[in-house]
PDB file of C-alpha atoms in Angstrom:
ATOM      1  CA  MET Y  42       0.000   0.000   0.000  1.00 63.00           C
ATOM      2  CA  TYR Y  43       2.695   2.520   0.981  1.00 60.00           C
ATOM      3  CA  PHE Y  44       4.787   1.643  -2.031  1.00 62.00           C
ATOM      4  CA  GLN Y  45       1.788   2.305  -4.281  1.00 71.00           C
ATOM      5  CA  HIS Y  46       1.207   5.681  -2.647  1.00 63.00           C
ATOM      6  CA  PHE Y  47       4.870   6.519  -3.074  1.00 55.00           C
ATOM      7  CA  ARG Y  48       4.752   5.573  -6.769  1.00 67.00           C
ATOM      8  CA  MET Y  49       1.643   7.710  -7.296  1.00 74.00           C
ATOM      9  CA  GLU Y  50       3.303  10.750  -5.719  1.00 64.00           C
ATOM     10  CA  GLU Y  51       6.474  10.052  -7.689  1.00 66.00           C
ATOM     11  CA  GLU Y  52       4.526   9.995 -10.957  1.00 73.00           C
ATOM     12  CA  ARG Y  53       2.865  13.271 -10.031  1.00 69.00           C
ATOM     13  CA  HIS Y  54       6.320  14.731  -9.336  1.00 54.00           C
ATOM     14  CA  GLU Y  55       7.628  13.533 -12.719  1.00 70.00           C
ATOM     15  CA  TRP Y  56       4.686  15.141 -14.488  1.00 62.00           C
ATOM     16  CA  GLU Y  57       5.048  18.447 -12.617  1.00 66.00           C
ATOM     17  CA  ALA Y  58       8.831  18.440 -13.109  1.00 66.00           C
ATOM     18  CA  SER Y  59       8.391  18.105 -16.860  1.00 71.00           C
ATOM     19  CA  ASN Y  60       6.198  21.215 -16.772  1.00 69.00           C
ATOM     20  CA  ASN Y  61       8.170  23.064 -14.132  1.00 62.00           C
ATOM     21  CA  GLN Y  62       7.104  26.709 -13.953  1.00 56.00           C
ATOM     22  CA  LEU Y  63       9.043  27.364 -10.719  1.00 59.00           C
ATOM     23  CA  ARG Y  64       5.754  27.902  -8.881  1.00 63.00           C
ATOM     24  CA  SER Y  65       5.807  24.910  -6.472  1.00 68.00           C
ATOM     25  CA  ASP Y  66       7.941  22.180  -4.911  1.00 66.00           C
ATOM     26  CA  ILE Y  67       6.911  19.977  -7.904  1.00 58.00           C
ATOM     27  CA  ASN Y  68       5.470  17.538  -5.335  1.00 70.00           C
ATOM     28  CA  LEU Y  69       8.867  16.651  -3.866  1.00 73.00           C
ATOM     29  CA  ILE Y  70       7.710  17.071  -0.246  1.00 74.00           C
ATOM     30  CA  ASN Y  71       4.955  14.485  -0.773  1.00 76.00           C
ATOM     31  CA  VAL Y  72       7.337  12.144  -2.599  1.00 70.00           C
ATOM     32  CA  ILE Y  73       9.884  12.261   0.238  1.00 70.00           C
ATOM     33  CA  GLU Y  74       7.226  11.845   2.935  1.00 78.00           C
ATOM     34  CA  HIS Y  75       5.651   8.826   1.222  1.00 71.00           C
ATOM     35  CA  LEU Y  76       9.067   7.347   0.551  1.00 78.00           C
ATOM     36  CA  ASP Y  77       9.824   7.605   4.279  1.00 79.00           C
ATOM     37  CA  LEU Y  78       6.493   5.970   5.165  1.00 82.00           C
ATOM     38  CA  PHE Y  79       7.130   3.108   2.755  1.00 84.00           C
ATOM     39  CA  TYR Y  80      10.755   2.645   3.805  1.00 83.00           C
ATOM     40  CA  PHE Y  81      10.246   2.730   7.581  1.00 85.00           C
ATOM     41  CA  ASN Y  82       7.095   0.589   7.500  1.00 84.00           C
ATOM     42  CA  TYR Y  83       8.924  -2.052   5.523  1.00 86.00           C
ATOM     43  CA  ARG Y  84      12.176  -1.766   7.474  1.00 85.00           C
ATOM     44  CA  ILE Y  85      10.489  -2.136  10.881  1.00 87.00           C
ATOM     45  CA  GLU Y  86       8.377  -4.994   9.515  1.00 89.00           C
ATOM     46  CA  LEU Y  87      11.603  -6.818   8.578  1.00 87.00           C
ATOM     47  CA  VAL Y  88      13.170  -6.021  11.950  1.00 86.00           C
ATOM     48  CA  ASN Y  89      10.067  -7.416  13.678  1.00 90.00           C
ATOM     49  CA  ARG Y  90      10.349 -10.638  11.703  1.00 89.00           C
ATOM     50  CA  PHE Y  91      14.000 -10.926  12.719  1.00 86.00           C
ATOM     51  CA  LEU Y  92      13.219 -10.280  16.407  1.00 87.00           C
ATOM     52  CA  LEU Y  93      10.496 -12.916  16.377  1.00 85.00           C
ATOM     53  CA  GLN Y  94      12.832 -15.445  14.763  1.00 83.00           C
ATOM     54  CA  LYS Y  95      15.561 -14.536  17.252  1.00 81.00           C
ATOM     55  CA  LYS Y  96      13.247 -15.289  20.185  1.00 77.00           C
ATOM     56  CA  ALA Y  97      12.598 -18.759  18.803  1.00 69.00           C
ATOM     57  CA  MET Y  98      16.163 -19.746  17.897  1.00 68.00           C
ATOM     58  CA  SER Y  99      19.795 -18.737  18.172  1.00 68.00           C
ATOM     59  CA  LEU Y 100      20.790 -16.163  15.548  1.00 67.00           C
ATOM     60  CA  PRO Y 101      23.925 -14.048  15.091  1.00 75.00           C
ATOM     61  CA  GLU Y 102      23.946 -10.585  16.586  1.00 75.00           C
ATOM     62  CA  PHE Y 103      22.780  -7.867  14.254  1.00 72.00           C
ATOM     63  CA  ASN Y 104      22.356  -4.126  14.685  1.00 70.00           C
ATOM     64  CA  LEU Y 105      18.583  -3.702  14.891  1.00 66.00           C
ATOM     65  CA  ALA Y 106      18.580  -0.041  15.879  1.00 68.00           C
ATOM     66  CA  VAL Y 107      15.468   1.757  14.669  1.00 69.00           C
ATOM     67  CA  PRO Y 108      15.839   5.475  13.905  1.00 67.00           C
ATOM     68  CA  GLU Y 109      13.875   8.150  15.715  1.00 69.00           C
ATOM     69  CA  LEU Y 110      10.426   8.321  14.134  1.00 76.00           C
ATOM     70  CA  THR Y 111       8.944  11.272  16.002  1.00 70.00           C
ATOM     71  CA  GLU Y 112       8.043  13.160  12.834  1.00 74.00           C
ATOM     72  CA  LEU Y 113       6.380  10.149  11.204  1.00 76.00           C
ATOM     73  CA  LEU Y 114       4.522   8.595  14.129  1.00 80.00           C
ATOM     74  CA  GLY Y 115       0.915   9.725  14.016  1.00 80.00           C
ATOM     75  CA  LYS Y 116       0.944  10.119  10.233  1.00 81.00           C
ATOM     76  CA  SER Y 117       0.549   6.389   9.583  1.00 83.00           C
ATOM     77  CA  LYS Y 118      -1.602   4.090  11.732  1.00 88.00           C
ATOM     78  CA  ARG Y 119       0.184   1.088  10.237  1.00 89.00           C
ATOM     79  CA  LEU Y 120       3.582   2.519  11.165  1.00 89.00           C
ATOM     80  CA  ASP Y 121       2.350   3.357  14.672  1.00 91.00           C
ATOM     81  CA  ILE Y 122       1.219  -0.230  15.273  1.00 94.00           C
ATOM     82  CA  THR Y 123       4.247  -1.822  13.586  1.00 93.00           C
ATOM     83  CA  TYR Y 124       6.447   0.302  15.842  1.00 91.00           C
ATOM     84  CA  LYS Y 125       4.448  -0.775  18.943  1.00 93.00           C
ATOM     85  CA  ILE Y 126       5.026  -4.392  17.938  1.00 95.00           C
ATOM     86  CA  PHE Y 127       8.740  -3.633  17.595  1.00 91.00           C
ATOM     87  CA  GLN Y 128       8.776  -2.192  21.113  1.00 91.00           C
ATOM     88  CA  LEU Y 129       7.067  -5.313  22.501  1.00 93.00           C
ATOM     89  CA  LEU Y 130       9.392  -7.706  20.685  1.00 92.00           C
ATOM     90  CA  ASN Y 131      12.415  -5.710  21.790  1.00 88.00           C
ATOM     91  CA  GLN Y 132      11.487  -6.057  25.460  1.00 90.00           C
ATOM     92  CA  GLU Y 133      12.956  -8.837  27.557  1.00 85.00           C
ATOM     93  CA  ASN Y 134       9.687  -9.258  29.474  1.00 89.00           C
ATOM     94  CA  PRO Y 135       6.650  -7.749  27.727  1.00 92.00           C
ATOM     95  CA  SER Y 136       3.474  -7.897  29.781  1.00 94.00           C
ATOM     96  CA  GLY Y 137       0.202  -9.552  28.914  1.00 95.00           C
ATOM     97  CA  ALA Y 138      -1.558  -6.236  29.544  1.00 95.00           C
ATOM     98  CA  GLU Y 139       0.535  -4.552  26.824  1.00 96.00           C
ATOM     99  CA  VAL Y 140      -0.351  -7.283  24.338  1.00 96.00           C
ATOM    100  CA  LEU Y 141      -4.054  -7.049  25.204  1.00 96.00           C
ATOM    101  CA  GLU Y 142      -3.905  -3.276  24.769  1.00 96.00           C
ATOM    102  CA  LEU Y 143      -2.450  -3.666  21.281  1.00 96.00           C
ATOM    103  CA  ASN Y 144      -4.993  -6.395  20.532  1.00 96.00           C
ATOM    104  CA  LYS Y 145      -7.770  -3.921  21.427  1.00 96.00           C
ATOM    105  CA  ILE Y 146      -6.224  -1.254  19.171  1.00 95.00           C
ATOM    106  CA  LEU Y 147      -6.154  -3.694  16.256  1.00 95.00           C
ATOM    107  CA  GLN Y 148      -9.765  -4.705  16.820  1.00 95.00           C
ATOM    108  CA  ASP Y 149     -10.786  -1.042  16.851  1.00 95.00           C
ATOM    109  CA  MET Y 150      -8.916  -0.494  13.568  1.00 92.00           C
ATOM    110  CA  GLU Y 151     -10.610  -3.325  11.654  1.00 91.00           C
ATOM    111  CA  ASP Y 152     -12.399  -0.897   9.340  1.00 92.00           C
ATOM    112  CA  LYS Y 153      -9.165   1.007   8.610  1.00 90.00           C
ATOM    113  CA  PHE Y 154      -6.845  -1.809   7.481  1.00 93.00           C
ATOM    114  CA  SER Y 155      -7.098  -4.503   4.852  1.00 92.00           C
ATOM    115  CA  PHE Y 156      -7.821  -8.081   5.919  1.00 94.00           C
ATOM    116  CA  SER Y 157      -4.295  -9.209   4.959  1.00 93.00           C
ATOM    117  CA  THR Y 158      -2.702  -6.396   6.980  1.00 93.00           C
ATOM    118  CA  LEU Y 159      -4.706  -7.293  10.085  1.00 96.00           C
ATOM    119  CA  ASP Y 160      -3.966 -10.977   9.563  1.00 96.00           C
ATOM    120  CA  ASN Y 161      -0.237 -10.200   9.580  1.00 94.00           C
ATOM    121  CA  LEU Y 162      -0.404  -7.939  12.646  1.00 96.00           C
ATOM    122  CA  PHE Y 163      -2.495 -10.370  14.721  1.00 97.00           C
ATOM    123  CA  ALA Y 164      -0.046 -13.144  13.825  1.00 96.00           C
ATOM    124  CA  TYR Y 165       2.708 -11.192  15.604  1.00 95.00           C
ATOM    125  CA  LEU Y 166       0.624 -11.008  18.781  1.00 97.00           C
ATOM    126  CA  ARG Y 167      -0.158 -14.726  18.711  1.00 97.00           C
ATOM    127  CA  SER Y 168       3.504 -15.615  18.135  1.00 94.00           C
ATOM    128  CA  LEU Y 169       4.668 -13.321  20.929  1.00 94.00           C
ATOM    129  CA  CYS Y 170       2.181 -14.949  23.316  1.00 95.00           C
ATOM    130  CA  THR Y 171       3.298 -18.454  22.323  1.00 92.00           C
ATOM    131  CA  LEU Y 172       6.973 -17.636  22.846  1.00 88.00           C
ATOM    132  CA  SER Y 173       6.203 -16.043  26.216  1.00 90.00           C
ATOM    133  CA  ILE Y 174       4.222 -19.122  27.307  1.00 89.00           C
ATOM    134  CA  ASN Y 175       7.078 -21.398  26.272  1.00 81.00           C
ATOM    135  CA  ALA Y 176       9.404 -19.243  28.384  1.00 80.00           C
ATOM    136  CA  GLY Y 177       7.251 -19.895  31.457  1.00 79.00           C
ATOM    137  CA  LYS Y 178       4.992 -16.830  31.471  1.00 89.00           C
ATOM    138  CA  THR Y 179       1.729 -18.683  32.020  1.00 87.00           C
ATOM    139  CA  ASP Y 180      -0.319 -15.476  32.336  1.00 92.00           C
ATOM    140  CA  PHE Y 181      -0.046 -15.220  28.537  1.00 96.00           C
ATOM    141  CA  ILE Y 182      -2.226 -18.329  28.128  1.00 95.00           C
ATOM    142  CA  THR Y 183      -5.470 -16.427  28.767  1.00 97.00           C
ATOM    143  CA  VAL Y 184      -4.191 -13.520  26.653  1.00 97.00           C
ATOM    144  CA  LEU Y 185      -3.591 -15.838  23.698  1.00 98.00           C
ATOM    145  CA  HIS Y 186      -6.995 -17.458  24.196  1.00 98.00           C
ATOM    146  CA  GLU Y 187      -8.724 -14.072  23.961  1.00 97.00           C
ATOM    147  CA  ILE Y 188      -6.827 -13.246  20.759  1.00 98.00           C
ATOM    148  CA  ASN Y 189      -7.585 -16.694  19.328  1.00 98.00           C
ATOM    149  CA  LYS Y 190     -11.328 -16.366  19.914  1.00 98.00           C
ATOM    150  CA  ASN Y 191     -11.454 -13.053  18.069  1.00 97.00           C
ATOM    151  CA  ASN Y 192      -9.187 -14.221  15.252  1.00 97.00           C
ATOM    152  CA  LEU Y 193     -11.243 -17.372  14.682  1.00 97.00           C
ATOM    153  CA  GLU Y 194     -14.491 -15.404  14.561  1.00 96.00           C
ATOM    154  CA  LYS Y 195     -13.039 -12.858  12.117  1.00 96.00           C
ATOM    155  CA  GLY Y 196     -11.536 -15.523   9.860  1.00 96.00           C
ATOM    156  CA  TYR Y 197      -7.854 -14.649  10.280  1.00 97.00           C
ATOM    157  CA  LEU Y 198      -6.902 -18.263  10.994  1.00 96.00           C
ATOM    158  CA  PHE Y 199      -8.351 -19.715   7.792  1.00 95.00           C
ATOM    159  CA  LEU Y 200      -6.705 -20.528   4.473  1.00 92.00           C
ATOM    160  CA  PHE Y 201      -8.908 -21.089   1.432  1.00 91.00           C
ATOM    161  CA  GLY Y 202     -11.914 -21.316   3.731  1.00 90.00           C
ATOM    162  CA  LYS Y 203     -10.347 -24.140   5.761  1.00 93.00           C
ATOM    163  CA  LEU Y 204      -8.624 -24.280   9.132  1.00 95.00           C
ATOM    164  CA  PRO Y 205      -4.981 -25.485   9.043  1.00 93.00           C
ATOM    165  CA  PHE Y 206      -4.638 -28.508  11.284  1.00 89.00           C
ATOM    166  CA  HIS Y 207      -1.993 -26.829  13.451  1.00 92.00           C
ATOM    167  CA  SER Y 208      -4.393 -23.922  14.124  1.00 95.00           C
ATOM    168  CA  TYR Y 209      -7.191 -26.383  14.916  1.00 96.00           C
ATOM    169  CA  LEU Y 210      -4.956 -28.130  17.459  1.00 94.00           C
ATOM    170  CA  ASN Y 211      -3.534 -24.929  18.921  1.00 95.00           C
ATOM    171  CA  LEU Y 212      -6.953 -23.322  19.450  1.00 97.00           C
ATOM    172  CA  VAL Y 213      -8.144 -26.264  21.512  1.00 97.00           C
ATOM    173  CA  GLN Y 214      -4.916 -26.680  23.454  1.00 95.00           C
ATOM    174  CA  VAL Y 215      -4.817 -23.015  24.498  1.00 97.00           C
ATOM    175  CA  ALA Y 216      -8.532 -23.016  25.387  1.00 98.00           C
ATOM    176  CA  LEU Y 217      -8.064 -26.065  27.610  1.00 96.00           C
ATOM    177  CA  ARG Y 218      -5.089 -24.485  29.346  1.00 93.00           C
ATOM    178  CA  SER Y 219      -7.352 -21.486  29.946  1.00 95.00           C
ATOM    179  CA  LYS Y 220      -9.940 -23.885  31.454  1.00 94.00           C
ATOM    180  CA  ASP Y 221     -12.468 -22.986  28.751  1.00 98.00           C
ATOM    181  CA  ILE Y 222     -13.417 -26.621  28.162  1.00 97.00           C
ATOM    182  CA  SER Y 223     -16.845 -25.962  26.615  1.00 98.00           C
ATOM    183  CA  TRP Y 224     -15.335 -23.671  23.924  1.00 98.00           C
ATOM    184  CA  ALA Y 225     -12.598 -26.224  23.213  1.00 98.00           C
ATOM    185  CA  LYS Y 226     -15.185 -28.992  22.726  1.00 98.00           C
ATOM    186  CA  GLU Y 227     -17.292 -26.739  20.508  1.00 98.00           C
ATOM    187  CA  VAL Y 228     -14.324 -25.945  18.253  1.00 98.00           C
ATOM    188  CA  THR Y 229     -13.290 -29.618  18.163  1.00 97.00           C
ATOM    189  CA  GLU Y 230     -16.674 -30.676  16.799  1.00 97.00           C
ATOM    190  CA  ARG Y 231     -17.499 -27.580  14.740  1.00 96.00           C
ATOM    191  CA  PHE Y 232     -14.381 -27.689  12.581  1.00 95.00           C
ATOM    192  CA  ARG Y 233     -13.667 -31.430  12.514  1.00 93.00           C
ATOM    193  CA  ASN Y 234     -14.653 -31.579   8.823  1.00 91.00           C
ATOM    194  CA  SER Y 235     -13.057 -28.256   7.855  1.00 91.00           C
ATOM    195  CA  ILE Y 236      -9.362 -29.115   8.163  1.00 90.00           C
ATOM    196  CA  LEU Y 237      -7.184 -27.798   5.332  1.00 87.00           C
ATOM    197  CA  GLU Y 238      -4.944 -30.861   5.207  1.00 78.00           C
ATOM    198  CA  PRO Y 239      -7.296 -33.858   4.798  1.00 70.00           C
ATOM    199  CA  GLY Y 240      -4.512 -36.308   5.596  1.00 70.00           C
ATOM    200  CA  ASP Y 241      -4.260 -34.826   9.103  1.00 77.00           C
ATOM    201  CA  TYR Y 242      -8.007 -34.842   9.777  1.00 81.00           C
ATOM    202  CA  ALA Y 243      -8.245 -38.073  11.800  1.00 88.00           C
ATOM    203  CA  PHE Y 244      -5.104 -37.339  13.807  1.00 91.00           C
ATOM    204  CA  SER Y 245      -6.033 -33.762  14.752  1.00 92.00           C
ATOM    205  CA  TYR Y 246      -9.635 -34.620  15.669  1.00 95.00           C
ATOM    206  CA  LYS Y 247      -8.622 -37.561  17.880  1.00 95.00           C
ATOM    207  CA  LEU Y 248      -5.895 -35.528  19.593  1.00 96.00           C
ATOM    208  CA  ASN Y 249      -8.294 -32.671  20.347  1.00 97.00           C
ATOM    209  CA  LEU Y 250     -10.873 -35.159  21.626  1.00 97.00           C
ATOM    210  CA  ALA Y 251      -8.296 -36.863  23.846  1.00 98.00           C
ATOM    211  CA  GLN Y 252      -7.184 -33.541  25.313  1.00 98.00           C
ATOM    212  CA  CYS Y 253     -10.790 -32.520  26.027  1.00 98.00           C
ATOM    213  CA  PHE Y 254     -11.471 -35.847  27.760  1.00 98.00           C
ATOM    214  CA  PHE Y 255      -8.284 -35.421  29.791  1.00 98.00           C
ATOM    215  CA  GLU Y 256      -9.345 -31.987  31.065  1.00 97.00           C
ATOM    216  CA  GLU Y 257     -12.717 -33.481  32.055  1.00 97.00           C
ATOM    217  CA  ASN Y 258     -10.841 -36.137  34.087  1.00 97.00           C
ATOM    218  CA  ARG Y 259     -12.134 -38.850  31.755  1.00 98.00           C
ATOM    219  CA  TYR Y 260      -8.743 -40.517  31.611  1.00 98.00           C
ATOM    220  CA  ASP Y 261      -9.799 -43.884  30.180  1.00 97.00           C
ATOM    221  CA  ASP Y 262     -11.671 -42.127  27.349  1.00 98.00           C
ATOM    222  CA  ALA Y 263      -8.649 -39.885  26.779  1.00 98.00           C
ATOM    223  CA  PHE Y 264      -6.341 -42.893  26.521  1.00 97.00           C
ATOM    224  CA  ASP Y 265      -8.688 -44.665  24.102  1.00 97.00           C
ATOM    225  CA  SER Y 266      -8.856 -41.508  21.927  1.00 97.00           C
ATOM    226  CA  LEU Y 267      -5.102 -41.032  21.610  1.00 96.00           C
ATOM    227  CA  PRO Y 268      -4.160 -40.974  17.914  1.00 93.00           C
ATOM    228  CA  ASN Y 269      -1.305 -42.889  16.415  1.00 86.00           C
ATOM    229  CA  VAL Y 270       1.961 -40.996  16.809  1.00 73.00           C
ATOM    230  CA  SER Y 271       2.274 -38.285  14.184  1.00 63.00           C
ATOM    231  CA  SER Y 272       5.094 -38.068  11.660  1.00 59.00           C
ATOM    232  CA  ASN Y 273       5.158 -34.341  12.486  1.00 60.00           C
ATOM    233  CA  SER Y 274       7.904 -34.077  15.109  1.00 71.00           C
ATOM    234  CA  HIS Y 275       6.170 -31.412  17.212  1.00 80.00           C
ATOM    235  CA  TYR Y 276       2.875 -33.273  17.539  1.00 86.00           C
ATOM    236  CA  HIS Y 277       4.701 -36.551  18.098  1.00 88.00           C
ATOM    237  CA  HIS Y 278       5.942 -34.968  21.318  1.00 91.00           C
ATOM    238  CA  VAL Y 279       2.495 -33.576  22.187  1.00 93.00           C
ATOM    239  CA  VAL Y 280       0.951 -37.059  21.922  1.00 95.00           C
ATOM    240  CA  ARG Y 281       3.719 -38.701  23.925  1.00 95.00           C
ATOM    241  CA  ARG Y 282       3.449 -36.127  26.728  1.00 97.00           C
ATOM    242  CA  LEU Y 283      -0.336 -36.489  26.860  1.00 97.00           C
ATOM    243  CA  GLU Y 284       0.039 -40.264  27.092  1.00 98.00           C
ATOM    244  CA  LEU Y 285       2.394 -39.861  30.056  1.00 98.00           C
ATOM    245  CA  LYS Y 286       0.018 -37.459  31.802  1.00 98.00           C
ATOM    246  CA  ILE Y 287      -2.847 -39.942  31.387  1.00 98.00           C
ATOM    247  CA  LEU Y 288      -0.734 -42.794  32.738  1.00 98.00           C
ATOM    248  CA  TYR Y 289       0.217 -40.647  35.735  1.00 98.00           C
ATOM    249  CA  GLU Y 290      -3.430 -39.872  36.503  1.00 98.00           C
ATOM    250  CA  LEU Y 291      -4.353 -43.565  36.113  1.00 97.00           C
ATOM    251  CA  LYS Y 292      -1.432 -44.538  38.397  1.00 96.00           C
ATOM    252  CA  SER Y 293      -0.340 -46.991  35.727  1.00 97.00           C
ATOM    253  CA  ASP Y 294       2.595 -49.341  36.253  1.00 96.00           C
ATOM    254  CA  LEU Y 295       3.654 -48.479  32.690  1.00 97.00           C
ATOM    255  CA  LEU Y 296       4.479 -44.868  33.557  1.00 98.00           C
ATOM    256  CA  LEU Y 297       8.147 -45.188  34.529  1.00 97.00           C
ATOM    257  CA  TYR Y 298       8.865 -47.434  31.538  1.00 97.00           C
ATOM    258  CA  LYS Y 299       7.178 -44.957  29.182  1.00 97.00           C
ATOM    259  CA  ILE Y 300       9.087 -42.017  30.737  1.00 98.00           C
ATOM    260  CA  ASP Y 301      12.393 -43.803  30.168  1.00 97.00           C
ATOM    261  CA  SER Y 302      11.422 -44.699  26.592  1.00 95.00           C
ATOM    262  CA  PHE Y 303      10.461 -41.137  25.710  1.00 95.00           C
ATOM    263  CA  ARG Y 304      13.587 -39.709  27.335  1.00 95.00           C
ATOM    264  CA  LYS Y 305      15.784 -41.969  25.190  1.00 92.00           C
ATOM    265  CA  PHE Y 306      13.862 -40.893  22.101  1.00 89.00           C
ATOM    266  CA  VAL Y 307      14.353 -37.188  22.937  1.00 90.00           C
ATOM    267  CA  GLU Y 308      18.051 -37.606  23.715  1.00 88.00           C
ATOM    268  CA  ARG Y 309      18.796 -39.615  20.565  1.00 84.00           C
ATOM    269  CA  THR Y 310      16.633 -37.990  17.917  1.00 76.00           C
ATOM    270  CA  ALA Y 311      15.596 -34.524  19.065  1.00 61.00           C
ATOM    271  CA  LEU Y 312      18.995 -33.006  18.326  1.00 64.00           C
ATOM    272  CA  LYS Y 313      18.245 -33.485  14.637  1.00 67.00           C
ATOM    273  CA  LEU Y 314      14.592 -32.469  14.769  1.00 67.00           C
ATOM    274  CA  LEU Y 315      14.029 -29.917  17.544  1.00 70.00           C
ATOM    275  CA  ALA Y 316      15.443 -26.573  18.581  1.00 72.00           C
ATOM    276  CA  SER Y 317      17.481 -26.842  21.782  1.00 80.00           C
ATOM    277  CA  SER Y 318      14.831 -24.958  23.801  1.00 79.00           C
ATOM    278  CA  TYR Y 319      12.122 -27.473  22.841  1.00 83.00           C
ATOM    279  CA  ARG Y 320      14.413 -30.388  23.652  1.00 88.00           C
ATOM    280  CA  GLU Y 321      15.096 -28.819  27.044  1.00 91.00           C
ATOM    281  CA  MET Y 322      11.346 -28.388  27.621  1.00 92.00           C
ATOM    282  CA  ASP Y 323      10.739 -32.107  27.099  1.00 94.00           C
ATOM    283  CA  LEU Y 324      13.685 -33.269  29.190  1.00 96.00           C
ATOM    284  CA  ASN Y 325      12.734 -31.023  32.101  1.00 97.00           C
ATOM    285  CA  PHE Y 326       9.138 -32.257  31.881  1.00 98.00           C
ATOM    286  CA  LEU Y 327      10.305 -35.875  32.013  1.00 98.00           C
ATOM    287  CA  LYS Y 328      12.646 -35.222  34.931  1.00 98.00           C
ATOM    288  CA  ILE Y 329       9.944 -33.577  37.053  1.00 98.00           C
ATOM    289  CA  LEU Y 330       7.313 -36.159  36.085  1.00 98.00           C
ATOM    290  CA  HIS Y 331       9.672 -38.950  37.151  1.00 97.00           C
ATOM    291  CA  GLN Y 332      10.149 -37.226  40.511  1.00 97.00           C
ATOM    292  CA  LEU Y 333       6.386 -36.769  40.907  1.00 97.00           C
ATOM    293  CA  ALA Y 334       5.747 -40.416  40.109  1.00 97.00           C
ATOM    294  CA  GLN Y 335       8.143 -41.511  42.872  1.00 95.00           C
ATOM    295  CA  SER Y 336       6.911 -39.032  45.486  1.00 95.00           C
ATOM    296  CA  PRO Y 337       4.910 -40.218  48.478  1.00 92.00           C
ATOM    297  CA  PRO Y 338       1.551 -38.476  49.064  1.00 89.00           C
ATOM    298  CA  LYS Y 339       1.063 -35.826  51.741  1.00 89.00           C
ATOM    299  CA  ASP Y 340       4.694 -34.748  51.705  1.00 92.00           C
ATOM    300  CA  LYS Y 341       4.573 -30.969  52.046  1.00 94.00           C
ATOM    301  CA  ALA Y 342       8.332 -30.510  52.019  1.00 94.00           C
ATOM    302  CA  ARG Y 343       8.765 -32.479  48.802  1.00 95.00           C
ATOM    303  CA  SER Y 344       5.791 -30.676  47.280  1.00 96.00           C
ATOM    304  CA  ALA Y 345       7.413 -27.303  48.016  1.00 96.00           C
ATOM    305  CA  ARG Y 346      10.754 -28.451  46.560  1.00 96.00           C
ATOM    306  CA  LEU Y 347       9.139 -29.647  43.355  1.00 97.00           C
ATOM    307  CA  ILE Y 348       7.128 -26.448  42.951  1.00 96.00           C
ATOM    308  CA  LYS Y 349      10.323 -24.441  43.356  1.00 96.00           C
ATOM    309  CA  ARG Y 350      12.146 -26.589  40.775  1.00 96.00           C
ATOM    310  CA  ILE Y 351       9.338 -26.209  38.245  1.00 96.00           C
ATOM    311  CA  GLU Y 352       9.120 -22.445  38.710  1.00 93.00           C
ATOM    312  CA  GLU Y 353      12.888 -22.078  38.309  1.00 94.00           C
ATOM    313  CA  LYS Y 354      12.893 -23.817  34.918  1.00 92.00           C
ATOM    314  CA  LYS Y 355      12.878 -21.349  32.059  1.00 86.00           C
ATOM    315  CA  PHE Y 356      11.912 -24.057  29.573  1.00 89.00           C
ATOM    316  CA  ILE Y 357       9.607 -26.863  30.668  1.00 93.00           C
ATOM    317  CA  ALA Y 358       6.658 -28.453  28.902  1.00 93.00           C
ATOM    318  CA  GLU Y 359       3.271 -28.791  30.647  1.00 94.00           C
ATOM    319  CA  ARG Y 360       4.305 -26.328  33.362  1.00 93.00           C
ATOM    320  CA  THR Y 361       0.777 -25.595  34.612  1.00 91.00           C
ATOM    321  CA  TRP Y 362      -0.148 -29.276  34.927  1.00 96.00           C
ATOM    322  CA  LEU Y 363       3.134 -30.145  36.661  1.00 97.00           C
ATOM    323  CA  LEU Y 364       2.602 -27.350  39.196  1.00 96.00           C
ATOM    324  CA  GLU Y 365      -0.922 -28.618  39.855  1.00 95.00           C
ATOM    325  CA  LYS Y 366       0.358 -32.159  40.466  1.00 97.00           C
ATOM    326  CA  ALA Y 367       3.194 -30.900  42.690  1.00 97.00           C
ATOM    327  CA  ARG Y 368       0.727 -28.927  44.809  1.00 96.00           C
ATOM    328  CA  GLU Y 369      -1.457 -32.010  45.194  1.00 95.00           C
ATOM    329  CA  LEU Y 370       1.434 -33.788  46.927  1.00 93.00           C
ATOM    330  CA  GLY Y 371       1.158 -31.380  49.847  1.00 86.00           C
TER     331      GLY Y 371
END
């Protein structure tokens, strides 16, 4: 959009310059201003992409300094919001309140921006929430759920009228972690036949169903609904962790064997398939779960130690559930 505006002003300048009567700036002020808007919008957009990627993986250091934009801020709503996203991504510990505030601004601007622009901007908020959750900031779970509900209703999560299977799974998982079980079940059933990738239909539906049953404490139904392990490395780990959680709740004799089996899998294969942070999340989950499984009931001291260990881990999968189980020991 900004490039088109720049080109229009540039064409007007070329026309006026060819008929220059020395009576005006031949549209140069507008050309320069629109060039700045195009350049800085695009530059900060690229910086934001880099910052998001840098939060998810190790990247070389790069000078990401953004110039002072005092004269431009307020002239472009898109630039204002892109710059706010930059400020959030550039913070070590952005707050959920700041993300919700920006989410509200975007919702209020829905009649000002194109669908594709809003889709792109909301995607930044969802990604920032996900990365914050993975880093242990569980307050972002409800923030992400609120964004997800709006984005699903407005259609930002769809491609070609279908819901990508990873979005279908993520919506339900986040809703369940927010304890919104009824919404998770509704989404599971409502979109079960609207998955973009038909080959993943059976897997994604069964996994969502199993997770809903688990949150309803229907552990036998959850176990029976577990899908076959996915070839997708991420969801392979999701299924294996859910299986272990079910076995823990059922007090199954298979639990310790399954923990050891999954740990060997993570140690031997995850180096090739997973980022180091995700590998660490799984290994920390398995370590704490093993300690929980071997803990006697009604041991307040051990409960407190386990809670402290979980809270100290920067990367650990299933943090909320592990904390709940550790508290139950006391």
